[in-house]
Backbone as a ProteinNet text record, in pm:
[ID]
protein_1_A
[PRIMARY]
MPELITPTPRLHASWLSAQEEAGPDAHLDGGGLGSEDDVDTAEGFAAWVERLRGYGDRTVPVEQGRVHASYWWITEGDTYLGAIDLRHYLNGFLLDAGGHIGYSVRPSARRRGLATWALTGVLHEARVLGMDRVLLTCDPDNTASVRTIERNGGVLEDVRDTLIGPKRRYWIDL
[TERTIARY]
-3207	-3179.4	-3202.8	-3104.2	-3122.9	-3220.8	-3277.7	-3369.3	-3336.2	-3366.4	-3366.9	-3512.1	-3545.9	-3683.8	-3689	-3805.7	-3829.6	-3828.2	-3766.9	-3766.9	-3907.7	-3916.5	-4044.8	-4034.1	-4135.7	-4134.8	-4137.5	-4180	-4190.6	-4056.3	-3945.3	-3813.4	-3744.2	-3822.4	-3766.4	-3669.7	-3710.6	-3626.2	-3497.1	-3506.2	-3387.4	-3294.7	-3351	-3271.4	-3196.6	-3267.3	-3202.9	-3089.5	-3110.1	-3006.6	-2882.9	-2903.8	-2791.8	-2717.4	-2790.3	-2727.8	-2644	-2699.5	-2628.3	-2500.9	-2512.1	-2398.1	-2286.9	-2322.7	-2224.8	-2159.4	-2228.5	-2175.6	-2256.5	-2259.8	-2347.9	-2318.4	-2194.8	-2159.3	-2128.4	-2157.9	-2125.3	-2217.9	-2157.7	-2235.5	-2243	-2363.8	-2382.5	-2426.9	-2336.8	-2364.3	-2485.9	-2557.5	-2671.1	-2800.3	-2796.6	-2915.9	-3005.3	-2950	-3030.7	-3061.9	-2993.2	-3020	-2951.8	-3029	-2975.2	-2966.2	-2885.9	-2866.4	-2995	-3088.9	-3214	-3323.1	-3298.7	-3400.7	-3415.7	-3540.2	-3573.5	-3606.8	-3516.3	-3540.8	-3559.4	-3553.1	-3566.6	-3711.6	-3804	-3944.6	-4008	-4111.6	-4182	-4238.5	-4292.1	-4350.6	-4243.6	-4132.6	-4024.2	-3963.7	-3947	-3892	-3983.7	-4114.1	-4211.3	-4208.6	-4195	-4189.3	-4061.9	-3950.1	-3824.1	-3834.4	-3890.1	-3907.9	-3994.5	-4099.7	-4186.9	-4110.8	-4024	-3941.6	-3848.4	-3785.7	-3697.6	-3772.9	-3890.6	-3971.4	-4004.6	-4028.8	-4067.1	-3953.9	-3829	-3716.1	-3704.9	-3763	-3756.9	-3857.3	-3953.8	-4058.8	-4008.7	-3976.3	-3918.9	-4019	-4146.6	-4245.7	-4252.6	-4187.1	-4188.1	-4048.6	-4038.1	-3906.5	-3844	-3709.9	-3638.3	-3574.3	-3535	-3474.9	-3343.3	-3304.1	-3177.3	-3062.8	-2976.6	-2860.8	-2885.6	-3011.4	-3044.3	-3071.7	-3069.3	-3111.2	-3212.9	-3290.2	-3383.4	-3304	-3352.9	-3281.7	-3381.2	-3344.5	-3422.1	-3343.3	-3414.2	-3352.1	-3404.4	-3313.6	-3350.7	-3278.6	-3341.8	-3276.3	-3242.2	-3128.1	-3085.3	-3135.8	-3217.7	-3280	-3273.4	-3290.7	-3317.9	-3433.4	-3548.4	-3666.5	-3694.2	-3703.2	-3728	-3600.2	-3486.4	-3359.6	-3302.4	-3278.6	-3214.6	-3064.7	-3009.5	-2866.6	-2787.2	-2854.9	-2784.3	-2874.3	-2812.2	-2888.5	-2806.8	-2877.2	-2813.9	-2906.5	-2848.6	-2930.5	-2872.6	-2960.9	-2925.3	-2970.6	-2874.4	-2904.7	-2925.9	-3037.2	-3078.5	-2992	-2925.8	-2835.8	-2739.5	-2636.9	-2533	-2538.2	-2517.8	-2490.2	-2337.9	-2287.1	-2142.8	-2075.4	-2134.5	-2076	-2071.2	-2181	-2185.6	-2088.2	-2072.4	-1977.8	-1834.8	-1805.4	-1670.6	-1646	-1742.3	-1711.6	-1809.5	-1936.6	-2036.7	-2079.2	-2086.8	-2126.8	-2276.1	-2312.9	-2453	-2505.6	-2418	-2462.7	-2382.6	-2454.3	-2391.4	-2448.8	-2370.3	-2419.6	-2343.1	-2404.9	-2339.6	-2404.3	-2327.9	-2375.2	-2341.9	-2437	-2413.9	-2294.4	-2217.9	-2094.6	-2111	-2216.9	-2232.5	-2267.3	-2301.7	-2339.2	-2233.3	-2120.7	-2015.7	-1942.8	-1869.4	-1789	-1874.7	-1995.6	-2085.5	-2117.8	-2060.6	-2087.5	-2215.8	-2276	-2404	-2392.6	-2284.9	-2269.7	-2253.6	-2175.2	-2157.4	-2290.3	-2362.9	-2493.8	-2591.6	-2598.1	-2691.2	-2654	-2525.1	-2481.6	-2520.9	-2506	-2547.8	-2695.4	-2779.2	-2922.5	-2952.8	-2883	-2909.9	-2855.5	-2750.7	-2704.3	-2812.8	-2885.8	-3000	-3103	-3132.2	-3228.3	-3179.1	-3048.7	-2992.9	-3016.9	-3001.7	-3029.8	-3176.7	-3265	-3409.3	-3439.8	-3368.6	-3387.5	-3327.7	-3256.7	-3198.8	-3057.9	-2995.6	-2858.6	-2763.9	-2657	-2561.4	-2429.7	-2406.8	-2292.4	-2317.8	-2250.9	-2267.4	-2130.7	-2125.8	-2004.9	-2020.9	-1917.9	-1912.8	-1781.8	-1784.6	-1664.4	-1647.7	-1523.9	-1497.8	-1368.1	-1347.7	-1223.2	-1108.6	-991.7	-879.3	-842.4	-863.3	-825.1	-940	-1054	-1168.1	-1157.5	-1075.4	-1049.5	-1174.8	-1265	-1389.2	-1472.3	-1481.8	-1558.7	-1488.5	-1357.2	-1282.3	-1316.1	-1313.4	-1345.3	-1489	-1582.3	-1723.3	-1741	-1682.4	-1696.7	-1628	-1508	-1434.5	-1500.8	-1560.2	-1631.5	-1753.6	-1803.8	-1918.5	-1876.9	-1750	-1704.1	-1651.5	-1630.3	-1580.8	-1441.1	-1421.8	-1291.6	-1248.1	-1132.3	-1082	-1049.9	-1111.9	-1079.4	-964.4	-976.1	-870.7	-893.8	-795.9	-806.6	-784.7	-879.9	-867.5	-909.6	-861.4	-904.6	-1038.1	-1133.5	-1266.8	-1300.8	-1418.1	-1464.1	-1475.5	-1490.7	-1505.8	-1385.2	-1272.1	-1149.4	-1116.3	-1007.3	-966.8	-1066	-1090.1	-1185.3	-1127.9	-1149	-1126.5	-1255.2	-1245.7	-1363.6	-1364.6	-1472.3	-1488.5	-1610.3	-1600.2	-1714.5	-1747.8	-1876.5	-1924.6	-2012.9	-1973.1	-2056.4	-2168	-2288.6	-2404.3	-2435.4
-3255.1	-3397.7	-3446.8	-3511.7	-3558.2	-3674.4	-3688.7	-3799.3	-3853.5	-3980.6	-4039.3	-4046.1	-3979.3	-3978.1	-4024.3	-4067.5	-4098.3	-3966.6	-3963.1	-3839.5	-3781.7	-3650	-3581.3	-3452.6	-3423.5	-3298.3	-3174	-3192	-3080.4	-3008.6	-3080.1	-3021.4	-2971.2	-2940.9	-2898.3	-2781	-2675	-2555.4	-2587.1	-2663.8	-2698.7	-2789.5	-2883.4	-2971.1	-2889.9	-2794.3	-2708.6	-2627.6	-2579.8	-2504.7	-2591.4	-2716.3	-2808.3	-2833.6	-2850.3	-2871.4	-2749.8	-2631.9	-2508.7	-2497.6	-2533.5	-2530.2	-2623.5	-2739.1	-2837.2	-2796.5	-2719.3	-2676.3	-2733.3	-2663.9	-2702	-2838.7	-2882.3	-3009.9	-3119	-3092.8	-3189.7	-3310.1	-3427.1	-3551.2	-3586.1	-3596.2	-3629.6	-3774.4	-3858.6	-4001.7	-4027.8	-4134.7	-4177.2	-4105.3	-4008.2	-3929.2	-3982.6	-4064.7	-4121.2	-4025.8	-3914.4	-3815.1	-3854.1	-3856.4	-3884.7	-3757.7	-3761	-3641.5	-3599	-3691.4	-3659.2	-3608.3	-3612	-3572	-3420.5	-3374.7	-3233.1	-3207.4	-3141.4	-3113.7	-2964.5	-2883.8	-2738.6	-2695	-2761.5	-2726.1	-2810.9	-2759.8	-2834.1	-2964.6	-2961.6	-3081	-3185.1	-3141.2	-3233.2	-3293.6	-3210.8	-3258.5	-3363.4	-3337	-3431.7	-3563.7	-3557.2	-3679.4	-3758.4	-3688.5	-3754.5	-3821.8	-3751.4	-3808.5	-3934.4	-3930.6	-4048	-4165.5	-4138.1	-4244.9	-4304.5	-4218.1	-4268.3	-4362.9	-4323.7	-4408	-4541.4	-4540.4	-4661.5	-4760.8	-4714.1	-4805.5	-4912.3	-4890.6	-4989.8	-5102.1	-5087.5	-5188.1	-5296.6	-5411.5	-5518.7	-5584.5	-5551.9	-5608.9	-5530.2	-5414.5	-5328.6	-5329.7	-5364.3	-5364.6	-5224.7	-5219.4	-5091.7	-5079.1	-4957.9	-4933.1	-5008.1	-5025.7	-5090.4	-5020.5	-5099.4	-5044.9	-5008	-5005.2	-4973.2	-5101.8	-5092.5	-5203.1	-5146.5	-5234.6	-5189.4	-5128.7	-5017.2	-4945.8	-4869.1	-4851.5	-4768.6	-4641.1	-4528.7	-4397	-4329.9	-4263.5	-4180.4	-4047.8	-3946.5	-3817.7	-3795.2	-3734.5	-3695.2	-3553.1	-3533.4	-3401.9	-3360.4	-3232.5	-3176.2	-3079.7	-3113.3	-3031.7	-3028.4	-2907.9	-2891.5	-2865.2	-2902.2	-2879.2	-3010.9	-3015.6	-3129.3	-3121.4	-3228.1	-3230.9	-3327.3	-3426.8	-3524	-3638.3	-3740.1	-3855	-3981.8	-4092.7	-4224.1	-4324.2	-4417.4	-4520.1	-4657.5	-4755.2	-4895.9	-4970.5	-5018.4	-5097.3	-5241.4	-5298.3	-5428.2	-5543.8	-5526.2	-5627	-5554.5	-5625.3	-5563.3	-5613.1	-5522.9	-5561.3	-5554.8	-5579.3	-5581.4	-5449.9	-5337.5	-5207.4	-5181.6	-5210.4	-5185.8	-5276.6	-5400.7	-5491.6	-5440	-5383	-5333.4	-5196.6	-5104.7	-4965.4	-4896.6	-4934.6	-4854.1	-4903.6	-5034.4	-5090.9	-5089.7	-5136.8	-5143.4	-5009.7	-4928	-4807	-4688.2	-4581	-4454.2	-4346.1	-4245.1	-4137.4	-4008.9	-3899.2	-3769.1	-3676.3	-3578.4	-3477.2	-3340.7	-3248.3	-3116.1	-3050.3	-2969.1	-2913.4	-2844.7	-2768.6	-2695.2	-2784.5	-2910.6	-3002.6	-3109.6	-3099.3	-3199.1	-3181.2	-3284.4	-3286.5	-3286.7	-3339.9	-3352.6	-3498.6	-3591.6	-3733.2	-3781.7	-3701.6	-3738.9	-3861.4	-3871.3	-3987.3	-4115.1	-4110.3	-4228.2	-4268	-4169.7	-4193.5	-4254.2	-4195.2	-4243.6	-4384.9	-4411	-4544.1	-4647.9	-4616.9	-4709.2	-4744.1	-4645.1	-4668.9	-4752.9	-4729.5	-4803.6	-4946.4	-4968.4	-5105.8	-5187.9	-5126.3	-5195	-5232.1	-5140.4	-5167.9	-5281.7	-5290.2	-5399.5	-5533.5	-5534.9	-5658.4	-5697.3	-5598.3	-5623.4	-5684.8	-5641.8	-5697.2	-5837.1	-5883.6	-6017.1	-6022.4	-5909.6	-5907.6	-5951	-6023	-6066	-5988	-5914.5	-5824.9	-5724.9	-5610.9	-5506.1	-5453.1	-5406.6	-5347.9	-5196.6	-5125.6	-4980	-4942.9	-4839.5	-4793.2	-4644.3	-4598.6	-4454.2	-4426.5	-4300.5	-4259.7	-4278.4	-4315.1	-4339.7	-4219.9	-4098.8	-3979.9	-3922.2	-3990.2	-3941.1	-3992.1	-3924.3	-3970.5	-3967.8	-3874.3	-3870.2	-3996.1	-4038.7	-4158.2	-4283.4	-4286.8	-4399.2	-4413.2	-4301.6	-4306.3	-4351.6	-4299.7	-4337.6	-4488	-4542.3	-4685	-4769	-4731.3	-4810.1	-4802.6	-4689.9	-4678.9	-4770.6	-4807.7	-4898	-5041.3	-5073	-5210.7	-5249.3	-5154.4	-5185.6	-5243.6	-5350.1	-5415.2	-5397.8	-5337.5	-5310.6	-5441.6	-5459.1	-5574.8	-5540	-5425.5	-5384.7	-5240.9	-5191.4	-5064.1	-5099.8	-5060.2	-5100.1	-4988.5	-4997.2	-4906.5	-4956.2	-4864.5	-4898.4	-4806.7	-4825.9	-4739.3	-4593.5	-4569.1	-4431	-4386.6	-4453.8	-4416.9	-4512.7	-4486.9	-4577.3	-4574	-4691.2	-4703.1	-4792.9	-4752.4	-4838.6	-4917.6	-5050.1	-5136.3	-5202	-5179	-5230.5	-5320.4	-5425.5	-5510.7	-5492.7	-5487.5	-5485.2	-5606.3	-5693.8	-5809.6	-5762.1	-5810.5	-5767.4	-5869.1
3941.9	3936	3792.6	3731.8	3593.7	3585.6	3467.1	3437.3	3299.3	3278.4	3144.8	3102.1	2991.4	2944	2799.1	2757.7	2617	2539.6	2421	2343.6	2328.1	2333.3	2326.8	2245.3	2163.7	2087.9	2178.3	2302.6	2396.8	2418	2398.6	2424.3	2297.1	2195.8	2067.6	2083.2	2149.4	2162.4	2237.4	2344	2421.2	2341.4	2264.7	2181	2074.8	2010.9	1911.1	1973	2093.5	2164	2187.3	2224.3	2245.1	2114.6	2004.6	1874.4	1835	1857.7	1825.4	1909.8	2035.2	2126.4	2079.5	2029.1	1984.1	1852.6	1772.1	1643	1528.4	1416.4	1305.5	1244.6	1246.5	1184.2	1286.4	1412.4	1517.7	1508.6	1520.8	1531.1	1678.6	1730.7	1871.5	1881.7	1930.5	1941.1	2028.9	1995.2	2076.1	2048	1957.6	1930.5	1820.9	1731.6	1624.5	1510.7	1505.6	1402.3	1272.5	1163.9	1031.7	949.5	846.3	762.7	692.9	675.2	606.2	700.7	831.2	928.7	933.8	929	942.5	1088.8	1158.4	1299.7	1326.6	1223.4	1241.9	1260.4	1192.8	1207.5	1317.2	1378.5	1483.2	1427.8	1306.8	1246.2	1215.7	1157.9	1126.7	1252.1	1354.9	1481.1	1543.3	1543	1599.6	1522.8	1390.8	1309.7	1342.4	1358	1392.8	1529.9	1627.8	1761.6	1754	1674.3	1660.3	1598.8	1500.2	1441.3	1547	1627.7	1733.5	1825.9	1865.1	1954	1888.8	1759.9	1687.6	1668.8	1670.9	1648.6	1756.2	1871.1	1978	1963.8	1873	1853.7	1758.5	1812.4	1731.3	1637	1650.7	1559	1428.9	1424.7	1306.3	1243.7	1115.4	1051.2	1049.9	1055.8	1047.4	910.1	875.7	744.5	728.7	604.5	570.6	644.3	705.6	774.9	920.7	964	1103.7	1179.3	1311.1	1397.2	1495.3	1556	1659	1774.3	1825.7	1931.5	2017.1	2142.9	2235.7	2260.6	2263.5	2280.2	2406.3	2475.7	2590.2	2579.6	2636.2	2649.8	2795.5	2818.4	2951.8	2971.7	3073	3094.2	3240.3	3261.9	3393.4	3371.7	3427	3400.7	3252.3	3197.4	3054	2974.1	3030.6	2962.5	2911.1	2782.5	2717	2743.8	2802.1	2834.8	2747.8	2689.7	2608.3	2569.5	2508	2459.3	2478.3	2487	2494.1	2426.4	2353.2	2289.4	2316.8	2310	2328.2	2203.4	2126.6	2007.6	2053	2015.3	2067.1	2017.6	1907.2	1851.1	1759	1713.8	1631.6	1488.2	1394.1	1256.2	1238.8	1120.9	1099.3	1134.9	1093.9	1123.3	1274	1343.8	1488.4	1562.9	1518.1	1581.6	1566	1452.4	1426.9	1490.7	1477.6	1511.2	1604.7	1604.3	1674.2	1810.5	1827.9	1956.2	1981.4	2100	2142	2193.6	2249.9	2318.8	2268.5	2240.1	2205.2	2294.2	2323.7	2410.5	2381.3	2417.7	2409.7	2511.3	2553.7	2647.4	2587.2	2594.4	2537	2607	2535.8	2592.5	2728.6	2748.1	2874.5	2992.7	2967.7	3075.5	3100.9	3033.5	3050.3	3184.2	3222.2	3345.5	3472	3459.4	3574.5	3605.9	3529	3550.6	3486.4	3398.7	3338.1	3247.8	3171	3082.1	3163.6	3269.8	3355	3417.9	3468.3	3529.3	3427.6	3307.4	3204.9	3159.4	3143.3	3101.5	3205.7	3331.9	3437.8	3422.5	3397.3	3379.3	3257.6	3148.5	3025.4	3034.2	3110.9	3131.2	3200.4	3291.2	3353.7	3246.7	3155.6	3047.5	2958.3	2935.2	2854.9	2924.6	3056.9	3132.4	3117.9	3126	3112.7	2976.1	2872.8	2737.7	2724.1	2826.1	2821.6	2766.6	2750.9	2699.6	2811.4	2775	2877.6	2871.6	2762.6	2753.1	2642.5	2652.5	2552	2510.4	2387.4	2329.8	2326	2370.5	2358.9	2291.4	2210.1	2142.8	2164.8	2150.4	2155	2081.1	2048.1	1985.5	2085.3	2036.8	2128.1	2215.9	2166.5	2244.2	2327.6	2334.2	2410.9	2555.5	2634	2771	2857.7	2834	2912.2	2887.5	2762.8	2730.9	2783.4	2774.9	2831.5	2979.7	3053.4	3196.8	3220	3141.4	3155.7	3138	3033.5	3004	3111.9	3148.1	3247.8	3385.4	3421.5	3549.2	3554.1	3437.6	3430.4	3401.8	3421.8	3408.8	3272.7	3183.6	3050.4	3052.4	2975.4	2961.2	2815.7	2796.7	2662.2	2590.1	2473.8	2390.2	2296.5	2227.4	2135.1	2089.7	2016.2	1944.8	1799.6	1714.3	1574.4	1481.2	1357.7	1252.5	1199.6	1185.3	1136	1019.2	963.4	854.2	896.9	1026.1	1075.5	1158	1138.7	1208	1320.6	1391	1498.5	1614.7	1674.5	1786.1	1894	2018.4	2134.4	2151.6	2169.1	2180.6	2317.6	2390.9	2526.8	2536.2	2615.4	2648.4	2795.4	2825	2962.8	2982.2	3075.1	3111.2	3202.4	3173.3	3252.7	3356.8
[MASK]
++++++++++++++++++++++++++++++++++++++++++++++++++++++++++++++++++++++++++++++++++++++++++++++++++++++++++++++++++++++++++++++++++++++++++++++++++++++++++++++++++++++++++++++

């Protein structure tokens, strides 16, 4: 049975396995991984996990270009299956291209409905934060993500060119 958990250093080996499975240059949405993050060593991974946990604390300022966000990992037991994040508000880039919520599922765990399930759970968290609607985006050819968003009530606003390429933009009323 899948769970949404707070990121933990305990799953370092499983997380690395998922990254390897996705490919060395793969960007996994919703994970919060930056190019400067050291996730190969146990110490670096633990520091990164601690930073992820801290981004949800609105009393602590975040770095330039970031917004406060809550992160969860999709797991089964001690197996990391994916990640999802909820950005508490939007900056200009997120309004145009990134949205409030990002998610990814490791290749071997896809086609099981995990993204739809995780998004449903995080929409509840958005309501708890007092949000009344959220923006989600995906690549125009990502049919799996289109289905995930639409199954959770997403209404297409538009498809537009952004700094990171064309994006389908959906709003979900909470």
